[in-house]
Each structure stands twice: as structure tokens, then as C-alpha cells.
Amino acid sequence: MSRVPELAALDGSLVEDRALAAAGEGVLAWTRVNMPLLAGLRAEFESERPLEGRRIGMCLHVEAKTAVLVEVLRAGGGEVVLTGSPRTTDDRVAAMLTRDERVRVYARKADTIDDHYEHVERVLTSMPDLLLDNGADLIAATVAAPGSRVLAATEETTSGRHRLLGELASRIPFPVIVINDSPIKLRFENEHGIGPAVVDGFLRSTNSLVAAKTFAVVGFGSCGRSLARTLRALGASVIVVERDPVRALEAAFEGMRVTTIDRAAELVDVLITVTGRPAALTTEVMTSLRDGVVLANVGHFSTEIDVAGLEQLAVSRHEIREDVTAFVLANGRTVYLLAGGEMLNLAAASGHQIQIMDLGFALQAHSLRALALDPDVFAAGYNPVPPEIDRAVAEAALKTLSTVDLSR
Ligand SMILES: NC(=O)c1ccc[n+]([C@@H]2O[C@H](COP(=O)([O-])OP(=O)(O)OC[C@H]3O[C@@H](n4cnc5c(N)ncnc54)[C@H](O)[C@@H]3O)[C@@H](O)[C@H]2O)c1
């Protein structure tokens, strides 16, 4: 087994500007007080120290809620080596996190996809014991390289789950708890968090009205359903594009119009992809888009819209406003792409609501603790969140809500 480097011997953190740390602390103050579940877990972790001596390699959007989770892991005795995703880093928070000498951060808002993969390598070079992943980039790179000492991992999202059960299936020698499949993540984060957060990103980037516009939501999973419902509640006309006939039927039964991507291209003012799969919007379809159409993505990887293809198709492009790029096509029509095709709610807004992430990150902290204390009780590869963790998080959450009274 390879020698484990001391944290001090690793590359220093790579962030945009350490002078932003004080601003990051300001953002965190509000976030902490709105994450009561993590506050409770922090107190438990401080007394139990379940992560003592463990190094945790993390890939999670580097923003305020993630920083509160990092504080919990540190309270549990763990060291943290963290990277994020392109365009979703809050540079103030990244700077603030570097103040802790037991934390390394490799993340800048301006990172390209190539930078991202270099950061993933940096995290793995630190020889982590545990991984906390989002999209399975760390897990895939660990499996591909010999000599890892990873004992166990968690995976946050649908896109990572697809990879664990697809290209990585049967190749992972350690247990991975998939947070995404917990009913708490699916029913609360994906079904309640996504819609309002994406609308927030749409409003901030465009300052445009939602009502009386026609939106296409491509993909009607738990995230697409939340987005479609929210847009409709704000007065939009919503068209769903969904390749699974059962889910297409669900959309129809919710009163959504359902059509193909080709037909949607001719009809809509705004088209948003949320499929978890590449090439949901291809260049063939782009040529049929109406003049002035706005495009955005919510899925984990920016490949849902073929942005490289759009660049080639365009005769010119310019940044018309922050997070809005105008592409003029050969047919004379202009298409506007939001946030470069990265996740709109994170790249152009503040991500999911704080309380939503308190739930999801409580699942993460519980799961990492369970894995750190007893990795052998879990099977190698995919594991659901243990039901006792779901119950513990739900019970703790009920106690925090003013709308719930369970007294006798
Ligand atoms: N932005 C965020 O904050 C955030 C949060 C949670 C999840 N996500 C990501 O959102 C994506 C969707 O997550 P989900 O849980 O709803 O996934 P899901 O798998 O439940 O649903 C995706 C749906 O898209 C459909 N689909 C796939 N390819 C399609 C295509 N080409 N055309 C039409 N429909 C297609 C599938 O049939 C499926 O019904 C994932 O990438 C996930 O990681 C993002």
C-alpha cells in the first residue's frame, strides 16, 4: 500500500483569492443558523470523533452549505480535501475554508472541465480513506488507478448513481452509499428544492418573466417534475419532453403538454434539460429552435446540451449579460445559453435552499459516520441509505418545523 502523505506535504489549496475569506465567513454565518440538523450532528461528532484519523476526499459544489458540512466532518476528527464542479464554486467560501489547516481546497468559479479533472487527481493524490462524491468523478478515478486506500464512499446525485450502476458496476471494491436514492433526497430535495432554485437562476440570469412564456422541460424525473410544477405555478405554459413512456404519461396526467424534442424546439421560448444523460439537445435540433430561444441545463453534467456543437454551429457569439451568452446561427436566429450550460441553480444562483441541503447533508454525515465506523457491514458497490438513517433524519427534521406539533 502506498504511503500516506501528510496533509502539509500536499499542494497548497488552489482558490481564486484568499483575501475573500472574510466575505465567505459572512455568507456562512447565515447558512449555519439555518442548518439545525447539521448543528445537532456537529455536537454529536465533536463528542464521538467518528472520523478521527480519517482523510475525506470530497467532490461537492464548493458553496456555503457544503462548507457547513465540512465543519461537521472536521468536528468529527476528519481531514478534508475538497474540490467542486466547474462554475459552481463560491470563491468567497473556498477562500474561507482554506483558513483551516486540516482542509485543502482545489476549486475556483472560473475552473474549466480540464481544471476540474486536475483537481480530482489532486484529491486522489492525498490518499483519502473515505470519499464523498457528486457525479462519481472521484470514484471513477479511484477505480481506474491502482493503490488506493479508500475504505468506503458516498455518492450524492442521480448522475453518479447512473455511473455506479452502469460503467462502474462490479468494478468498485468498497461500499458506496448512494444518498440520491433516499426518499428524503428524492421527495424533498429533488421534488421541492429544484423547481424554485432553478427559477431563481433563471430570474437572476435573465431578469425575465416566467408567466405567459412557453417552457420545455426535457426529462420528467423527480427534478424535472419539480421544475415543471414550479414553472406552471408561476403562470408558464409547460411542455414536457420525456423518452420513457410511463413518465411521459405521468406528465400528461399532471396536465402538462407532452411532445418530442423536435416539436418542442419549434414551439418554446425557453428549453431546460434535466435528464442526467448527455446529448438531450443536439445540434440537429438546435437549427429548428425559434429566434430568441433561451437554453439552460439543470442536469449534473454540462453535456446535456451539446455546447461544443452549438459553438461550431454559430457564426458568432458574445456575452450579452452575466451568465447569458448569445449565439447567432447561420440561419440568422439567435439562441441564448444560460450559465454556459452548467447547472443553472448553482452557476447563476445560490443552489438549493439551505434547509433542503440540511436534510441531504444530514444523510451524508450520518452515512459517512456509519461507513467510517463499520465499513464491513456494507456490501462492495452500491448500497442504499440505511432506513434507520432516513428515520433519524426525518425525526430530527420534524422537530425543527414550526408547522409540526407532535406533543400529546
Ligand atoms: N442542479 C442540481 O442542483 C441537481 C440536483 C439534483 C439532481 N441533479 C441532476 O439532475 C439530473 C436529473 O435527475 P433526476 O433525479 O430527475 O433523474 P431521473 O433519472 O429520475 O430523471 C431523468 C429523466 O430524463 C429522461 N430522459 C433521459 N434522457 C432523455 C432524453 N434524451 N430526452 C427526454 N427525456 C430523457 C429519463 O427517462 C428520466 O425520466 C441528474 O443529472 C441529477 O444528477 C441536479
Coordinates of C-alpha atoms and ligand atoms in Angstrom, one line a residue:
M1 CA 0.0 0.0 0.0
S2 CA 1.3 3.5 -0.9
R3 CA 2.5 5.8 1.9
V4 CA 0.0 8.4 3.0
P5 CA 1.3 11.9 2.6
E6 CA 1.0 14.3 5.5
L7 CA -1.6 17.0 4.6
A8 CA 1.2 19.6 5.0
A9 CA 3.2 17.8 2.3
L10 CA 0.4 18.2 -0.3
D11 CA 0.0 21.0 -2.8
G12 CA -1.4 24.1 -1.0
S13 CA -5.0 25.0 -1.7
L14 CA -5.9 26.4 -5.1
V15 CA -8.6 29.1 -4.8
E16 CA -9.3 32.3 -6.6
D17 CA -8.3 34.8 -3.9
R18 CA -7.7 34.1 -0.2
A19 CA -8.5 37.7 0.6
L20 CA -12.2 36.8 0.1
A21 CA -12.2 34.7 3.2
A22 CA -13.8 37.3 5.4
A23 CA -16.7 37.7 2.9
G24 CA -17.0 33.9 3.0
E25 CA -17.4 33.9 6.8
G26 CA -20.3 36.4 6.4
V27 CA -22.1 34.0 4.0
L28 CA -21.5 31.1 6.3
A29 CA -23.0 32.8 9.4
W30 CA -26.5 32.9 7.9
T31 CA -26.2 29.4 6.4
R32 CA -25.1 27.8 9.8
V33 CA -28.1 29.1 11.7
N34 CA -30.4 27.7 9.0
M35 CA -28.9 24.2 9.2
P36 CA -30.2 22.9 12.5
L37 CA -29.7 19.2 11.6
L38 CA -26.1 19.7 10.8
A39 CA -25.7 21.7 14.1
G40 CA -27.0 18.7 16.0
L41 CA -24.7 16.4 14.2
R42 CA -21.8 18.7 14.8
A43 CA -22.3 18.4 18.5
E44 CA -22.5 14.6 18.3
F45 CA -19.4 14.4 16.1
E46 CA -17.5 16.6 18.5
S47 CA -18.1 14.2 21.3
E48 CA -17.8 10.9 19.4
R49 CA -15.0 11.8 16.9
P50 CA -16.1 9.1 14.5
L51 CA -13.7 10.4 11.7
E52 CA -10.6 10.6 13.9
G53 CA -7.5 9.9 11.8
R54 CA -9.6 9.7 8.5
R55 CA -8.9 11.8 5.4
I56 CA -12.1 12.5 3.4
G57 CA -11.7 13.3 -0.3
M58 CA -14.7 15.3 -1.3
C59 CA -16.2 16.5 -4.6
L60 CA -19.2 18.7 -3.9
H61 CA -20.2 22.2 -5.0
V62 CA -18.0 24.5 -3.0
E63 CA -20.5 26.8 -1.6
A64 CA -21.9 27.8 1.8
K65 CA -23.9 24.7 2.6
T66 CA -21.1 22.4 1.7
A67 CA -18.8 24.4 4.0
V68 CA -21.1 23.8 6.9
L69 CA -20.9 20.0 6.1
V70 CA -17.1 20.3 6.0
E71 CA -17.2 21.8 9.5
V72 CA -19.2 18.8 10.8
L73 CA -16.7 16.4 9.3
R74 CA -13.8 18.4 10.9
A75 CA -15.7 18.3 14.2
G76 CA -15.7 14.5 13.9
G77 CA -11.9 14.5 13.6
G78 CA -11.6 14.1 9.8
E79 CA -9.2 16.0 7.5
V80 CA -10.9 17.2 4.3
V81 CA -9.5 17.5 0.8
L82 CA -12.2 19.2 -1.3
T83 CA -12.9 20.0 -4.9
G84 CA -16.1 21.2 -6.6
S85 CA -17.6 21.4 -10.1
P86 CA -16.9 24.0 -12.9
R87 CA -18.8 27.3 -12.4
T88 CA -20.5 26.3 -9.2
T89 CA -17.8 27.4 -6.7
D90 CA -18.4 30.4 -4.4
D91 CA -14.9 31.8 -4.4
R92 CA -15.6 33.5 -1.0
V93 CA -16.4 30.2 0.6
A94 CA -13.5 28.4 -1.0
A95 CA -11.2 31.1 0.5
M96 CA -12.8 30.9 3.9
L97 CA -12.3 27.1 4.0
T98 CA -8.6 27.4 3.5
R99 CA -8.2 29.1 6.9
D100 CA -8.5 25.6 8.5
E101 CA -5.1 24.0 8.2
R102 CA -6.7 20.5 8.2
V103 CA -8.6 21.4 5.0
R104 CA -7.3 21.6 1.4
V105 CA -9.5 23.2 -1.3
Y106 CA -8.9 23.0 -5.0
A107 CA -11.8 24.9 -6.6
R108 CA -12.4 28.2 -8.4
K109 CA -15.6 29.5 -10.1
A110 CA -13.6 30.0 -13.3
D111 CA -12.4 26.4 -13.5
T112 CA -12.8 24.6 -16.8
I113 CA -13.6 21.0 -17.1
D114 CA -9.9 20.2 -17.6
D115 CA -9.1 22.1 -14.4
H116 CA -11.8 20.1 -12.7
Y117 CA -10.2 16.8 -13.6
E118 CA -6.8 18.0 -12.4
H119 CA -8.4 18.9 -9.1
V120 CA -9.9 15.4 -8.9
E121 CA -6.4 14.0 -9.4
R122 CA -5.1 16.3 -6.6
V123 CA -7.8 14.9 -4.2
L124 CA -6.8 11.4 -5.0
T125 CA -3.1 12.1 -4.6
S126 CA -3.9 12.9 -1.0
M127 CA -4.8 9.2 -0.5
P128 CA -8.2 9.6 1.2
D129 CA -9.7 6.9 3.4
L130 CA -13.3 8.0 2.6
L131 CA -14.8 9.6 -0.5
L132 CA -17.8 11.9 -0.5
D133 CA -18.6 12.2 -4.2
N134 CA -21.0 14.0 -6.5
G135 CA -21.3 12.6 -10.1
A136 CA -18.9 9.8 -9.3
D137 CA -15.8 11.5 -10.7
L138 CA -13.7 10.6 -7.6
I139 CA -15.0 7.1 -7.5
A140 CA -14.3 6.5 -11.2
A141 CA -10.8 7.9 -11.0
T142 CA -10.1 5.8 -7.9
V143 CA -11.3 2.6 -9.6
A144 CA -9.1 3.4 -12.6
A145 CA -5.9 3.9 -10.6
P146 CA -4.2 1.2 -8.5
G147 CA -3.0 1.7 -4.9
S148 CA -6.0 3.5 -3.4
R149 CA -6.7 3.0 0.3
V150 CA -10.3 4.1 0.0
L151 CA -12.5 2.2 2.5
A152 CA -15.9 3.5 1.5
A153 CA -17.7 6.3 -0.2
T154 CA -21.0 8.2 -0.5
E155 CA -22.5 9.5 -3.8
E156 CA -24.8 12.4 -3.8
T157 CA -26.7 12.5 -7.1
T158 CA -28.6 10.8 -9.9
S159 CA -25.8 11.1 -12.5
G160 CA -23.3 9.4 -10.2
R161 CA -25.8 6.7 -9.4
H162 CA -26.1 6.0 -13.2
R163 CA -22.4 5.6 -13.4
L164 CA -22.1 3.3 -10.3
L165 CA -24.8 1.0 -11.7
G166 CA -23.5 1.4 -15.3
E167 CA -19.9 1.7 -16.4
L168 CA -18.6 1.2 -12.9
A169 CA -20.8 -1.7 -11.8
S170 CA -18.9 -4.6 -10.3
R171 CA -15.6 -2.7 -10.5
I172 CA -15.9 -0.9 -7.1
P173 CA -14.1 -2.8 -4.3
F174 CA -15.5 -0.7 -1.5
P175 CA -19.1 0.1 -0.4
V176 CA -20.8 3.3 -1.7
I177 CA -23.9 4.6 -0.1
V178 CA -26.0 6.4 -2.7
I179 CA -27.6 9.4 -1.0
N180 CA -29.7 10.1 -4.1
D181 CA -31.9 7.1 -3.6
S182 CA -33.0 8.0 -0.1
P183 CA -36.7 9.0 0.0
I184 CA -35.6 12.1 1.8
K185 CA -33.4 13.2 -1.2
L186 CA -35.9 12.2 -3.9
R187 CA -39.1 13.5 -2.3
F188 CA -37.7 16.7 -0.6
E189 CA -34.6 17.9 -2.4
N190 CA -35.4 16.8 -5.9
E191 CA -39.2 17.3 -5.8
H192 CA -39.3 20.5 -3.7
G193 CA -35.8 22.1 -3.9
I194 CA -35.0 22.0 -7.6
G195 CA -38.0 23.9 -9.1
P196 CA -37.7 27.1 -7.0
A197 CA -33.9 27.1 -7.2
V198 CA -33.8 26.8 -10.9
V199 CA -36.4 29.6 -11.3
D200 CA -34.1 31.6 -9.1
G201 CA -31.2 31.0 -11.5
F202 CA -33.5 31.8 -14.5
L203 CA -34.6 35.1 -12.9
R204 CA -31.2 36.2 -11.8
S205 CA -29.6 35.5 -15.1
T206 CA -32.3 36.8 -17.4
N207 CA -34.5 39.1 -15.2
S208 CA -37.3 37.8 -17.4
L209 CA -40.9 37.0 -16.7
V210 CA -41.9 33.3 -16.3
A211 CA -45.6 33.8 -16.8
A212 CA -47.1 33.6 -20.3
K213 CA -43.9 32.0 -21.7
T214 CA -43.7 28.5 -23.1
F215 CA -41.1 26.4 -21.4
A216 CA -39.9 22.9 -22.4
V217 CA -38.7 20.7 -19.6
V218 CA -36.6 17.9 -21.1
G219 CA -36.7 14.9 -18.7
F220 CA -39.5 14.3 -16.2
G221 CA -37.8 12.6 -13.4
S222 CA -38.0 13.8 -9.8
C223 CA -36.1 17.0 -10.7
G224 CA -38.0 17.7 -14.0
R225 CA -41.3 17.2 -12.3
S226 CA -40.4 19.8 -9.6
L227 CA -39.3 22.2 -12.2
A228 CA -42.4 21.7 -14.4
R229 CA -44.7 22.2 -11.5
T230 CA -43.0 25.3 -10.3
L231 CA -42.9 26.9 -13.7
R232 CA -46.6 26.2 -14.2
A233 CA -47.5 27.6 -10.8
L234 CA -45.8 30.9 -11.9
G235 CA -48.0 31.1 -15.0
A236 CA -45.8 29.4 -17.6
S237 CA -47.1 27.1 -20.3
V238 CA -45.1 23.9 -19.8
I239 CA -44.3 21.3 -22.4
V240 CA -42.5 18.1 -21.3
V241 CA -40.2 16.0 -23.4
E242 CA -39.7 12.6 -21.9
R243 CA -38.4 9.5 -23.6
D244 CA -39.8 7.0 -21.0
P245 CA -43.4 6.4 -21.9
V246 CA -44.5 5.8 -18.3
R247 CA -43.0 9.1 -17.1
A248 CA -44.4 10.9 -20.2
L249 CA -47.8 9.5 -19.2
E250 CA -47.3 10.9 -15.6
A251 CA -46.6 14.3 -17.1
A252 CA -49.7 14.1 -19.2
F253 CA -51.8 13.2 -16.2
E254 CA -50.4 16.2 -14.4
G255 CA -51.9 18.3 -17.2
M256 CA -48.6 19.0 -19.0
R257 CA -48.4 19.0 -22.7
V258 CA -46.1 16.3 -23.9
T259 CA -44.2 16.3 -27.2
T260 CA -40.9 15.4 -28.9
I261 CA -37.7 17.4 -28.7
D262 CA -38.1 18.3 -32.4
R263 CA -41.6 19.7 -32.0
A264 CA -40.6 21.4 -28.7
A265 CA -37.8 23.2 -30.5
E266 CA -40.3 24.9 -32.8
L267 CA -42.7 25.9 -30.0
V268 CA -40.9 27.1 -26.9
D269 CA -39.4 30.3 -25.6
V270 CA -37.2 28.5 -23.0
L271 CA -35.8 25.0 -23.1
I272 CA -34.3 23.4 -20.0
T273 CA -32.6 20.0 -19.9
V274 CA -32.7 17.8 -16.7
T275 CA -32.2 14.3 -17.9
G276 CA -29.0 13.1 -16.3
R277 CA -27.9 11.9 -19.8
P278 CA -25.6 13.5 -22.4
A279 CA -26.9 15.0 -25.7
A280 CA -30.5 15.7 -24.7
L281 CA -30.3 18.7 -27.0
T282 CA -28.2 18.0 -30.2
T283 CA -27.1 20.3 -33.0
E284 CA -29.7 18.8 -35.4
V285 CA -32.5 20.0 -33.2
M286 CA -30.8 23.4 -32.5
T287 CA -31.3 24.5 -36.1
S288 CA -35.1 24.3 -35.5
L289 CA -35.1 26.5 -32.4
R290 CA -37.1 29.7 -32.7
D291 CA -35.3 33.0 -32.8
G292 CA -34.5 34.3 -29.3
V293 CA -34.9 31.0 -27.5
V294 CA -33.2 30.7 -24.1
L295 CA -31.4 27.4 -23.3
A296 CA -30.4 26.1 -19.9
N297 CA -29.4 22.9 -18.1
V298 CA -30.0 21.6 -14.6
G299 CA -28.6 18.1 -15.0
H300 CA -25.3 17.4 -13.3
F301 CA -23.1 17.3 -16.4
S302 CA -23.0 20.2 -18.9
T303 CA -23.1 17.7 -21.8
E304 CA -26.9 17.6 -21.7
I305 CA -26.8 20.5 -24.2
D306 CA -24.2 20.0 -26.9
V307 CA -22.5 23.3 -26.1
A308 CA -19.4 22.4 -28.2
G309 CA -21.7 21.7 -31.2
L310 CA -23.5 25.0 -30.6
E311 CA -20.2 26.8 -30.7
Q312 CA -19.4 25.2 -34.1
L313 CA -22.9 25.9 -35.4
A314 CA -22.8 29.6 -34.5
V315 CA -21.4 32.2 -36.9
S316 CA -20.8 34.5 -33.9
R317 CA -21.1 34.6 -30.1
H318 CA -20.9 37.2 -27.4
E319 CA -21.6 37.6 -23.7
I320 CA -24.7 39.8 -23.7
R321 CA -25.1 39.8 -19.9
E322 CA -23.6 37.9 -17.0
D323 CA -24.4 34.2 -17.4
V324 CA -26.1 34.8 -20.8
T325 CA -24.2 34.0 -24.0
A326 CA -25.8 34.9 -27.4
F327 CA -25.1 32.6 -30.3
V328 CA -26.0 33.8 -33.8
L329 CA -26.7 30.8 -36.0
A330 CA -26.2 30.6 -39.8
N331 CA -30.0 30.7 -40.3
G332 CA -29.9 34.2 -38.7
R333 CA -31.6 33.2 -35.5
T334 CA -30.1 34.0 -32.1
V335 CA -30.0 31.4 -29.2
Y336 CA -29.2 32.4 -25.7
L337 CA -27.4 30.0 -23.4
L338 CA -27.5 30.5 -19.6
A339 CA -24.5 29.8 -17.4
G340 CA -22.6 28.1 -20.2
G341 CA -24.8 25.0 -19.9
E342 CA -23.7 24.3 -16.3
M343 CA -26.3 23.7 -13.6
L344 CA -28.4 26.8 -13.6
N345 CA -29.5 26.8 -10.0
L346 CA -25.9 26.6 -8.8
A347 CA -24.0 28.5 -11.5
A348 CA -26.4 31.5 -11.7
A349 CA -28.0 31.4 -8.2
S350 CA -27.3 30.0 -4.7
G351 CA -28.1 26.4 -5.3
H352 CA -30.8 24.6 -3.4
Q353 CA -32.4 26.2 -0.4
I354 CA -30.4 25.9 2.8
Q355 CA -33.0 23.8 4.7
I356 CA -33.2 21.4 1.8
M357 CA -29.4 20.8 1.9
D358 CA -29.6 20.5 5.7
L359 CA -31.7 17.4 5.1
G360 CA -29.4 16.0 2.3
F361 CA -26.2 16.7 4.1
A362 CA -27.5 15.2 7.4
L363 CA -27.9 12.0 5.3
Q364 CA -24.3 12.5 4.1
A365 CA -22.9 13.0 7.7
H366 CA -24.8 10.0 9.1
S367 CA -23.8 7.8 6.2
L368 CA -20.1 8.7 6.4
R369 CA -20.1 8.1 10.1
A370 CA -21.7 4.6 9.6
L371 CA -19.2 3.8 6.9
A372 CA -16.2 5.0 8.9
L373 CA -17.1 3.1 12.0
D374 CA -18.0 -0.2 10.3
P375 CA -17.4 -0.4 6.6
D376 CA -17.5 -4.2 6.6
V377 CA -21.3 -4.3 7.3
F378 CA -21.9 -2.9 3.8
A379 CA -21.5 -4.8 0.6
A380 CA -19.0 -3.6 -2.0
G381 CA -20.5 -1.3 -4.6
Y382 CA -24.0 0.2 -4.5
N383 CA -25.8 0.5 -1.1
P384 CA -29.0 2.4 -0.3
V385 CA -29.0 4.8 2.7
P386 CA -29.9 2.5 5.7
P387 CA -33.5 3.0 6.6
E388 CA -32.6 3.8 10.2
I389 CA -30.7 6.9 8.9
D390 CA -33.7 8.1 6.9
R391 CA -35.8 7.7 10.0
A392 CA -33.3 9.5 12.3
V393 CA -33.0 12.5 9.8
A394 CA -36.8 12.7 9.4
E395 CA -37.4 12.6 13.1
A396 CA -34.8 15.3 13.7
A397 CA -36.2 17.5 10.9
L398 CA -39.8 17.2 12.2
K399 CA -38.6 18.8 15.5
T400 CA -37.3 21.8 13.6
L401 CA -40.5 22.8 11.8
S402 CA -43.0 25.4 13.1
T403 CA -45.8 23.6 11.2
V404 CA -45.4 20.4 13.1
D405 CA -46.7 19.8 16.6
L406 CA -46.3 16.2 17.8
S407 CA -47.0 16.9 21.5
R408 CA -49.8 15.0 23.2
Ligands
LIG1 N1 -28.9 21.1 -10.3 C1 -29.0 20.5 -9.2 O1 -28.9 21.0 -8.1 C2 -29.3 19.0 -9.2 C3 -29.9 18.4 -8.0 C4 -30.3 17.0 -8.1 C5 -30.1 16.3 -9.2 N2 -29.5 16.9 -10.3 C6 -29.2 16.2 -11.6 O2 -30.4 16.4 -12.4 C7 -30.5 15.3 -13.3 C8 -31.8 14.6 -13.3 O3 -32.0 14.0 -12.1 P1 -33.3 13.1 -11.8 O4 -33.1 12.6 -10.4 O5 -34.6 13.8 -12.1 O6 -33.1 11.9 -12.8 P2 -34.1 10.8 -13.3 O7 -33.2 9.7 -13.9 O8 -35.1 10.4 -12.3 O9 -35.0 11.5 -14.5 C9 -34.4 11.9 -15.7 C10 -35.5 11.7 -16.8 O10 -35.0 12.1 -18.0 C11 -35.4 11.2 -19.0 N3 -34.5 11.3 -20.2 C12 -33.3 10.8 -20.3 N4 -32.8 11.2 -21.5 C13 -33.7 11.9 -22.1 C14 -33.8 12.5 -23.4 N5 -32.8 12.5 -24.2 N6 -35.0 13.1 -23.8 C15 -36.0 13.1 -22.9 N7 -36.0 12.5 -21.7 C16 -34.9 11.9 -21.3 C17 -35.4 9.8 -18.3 O11 -36.3 8.9 -19.0 C18 -35.9 10.2 -16.9 O12 -37.3 10.1 -16.8 C19 -29.3 14.4 -12.9 O13 -28.2 14.7 -13.7 C20 -29.0 14.7 -11.5 O14 -27.7 14.4 -11.1 C21 -29.1 18.2 -10.3

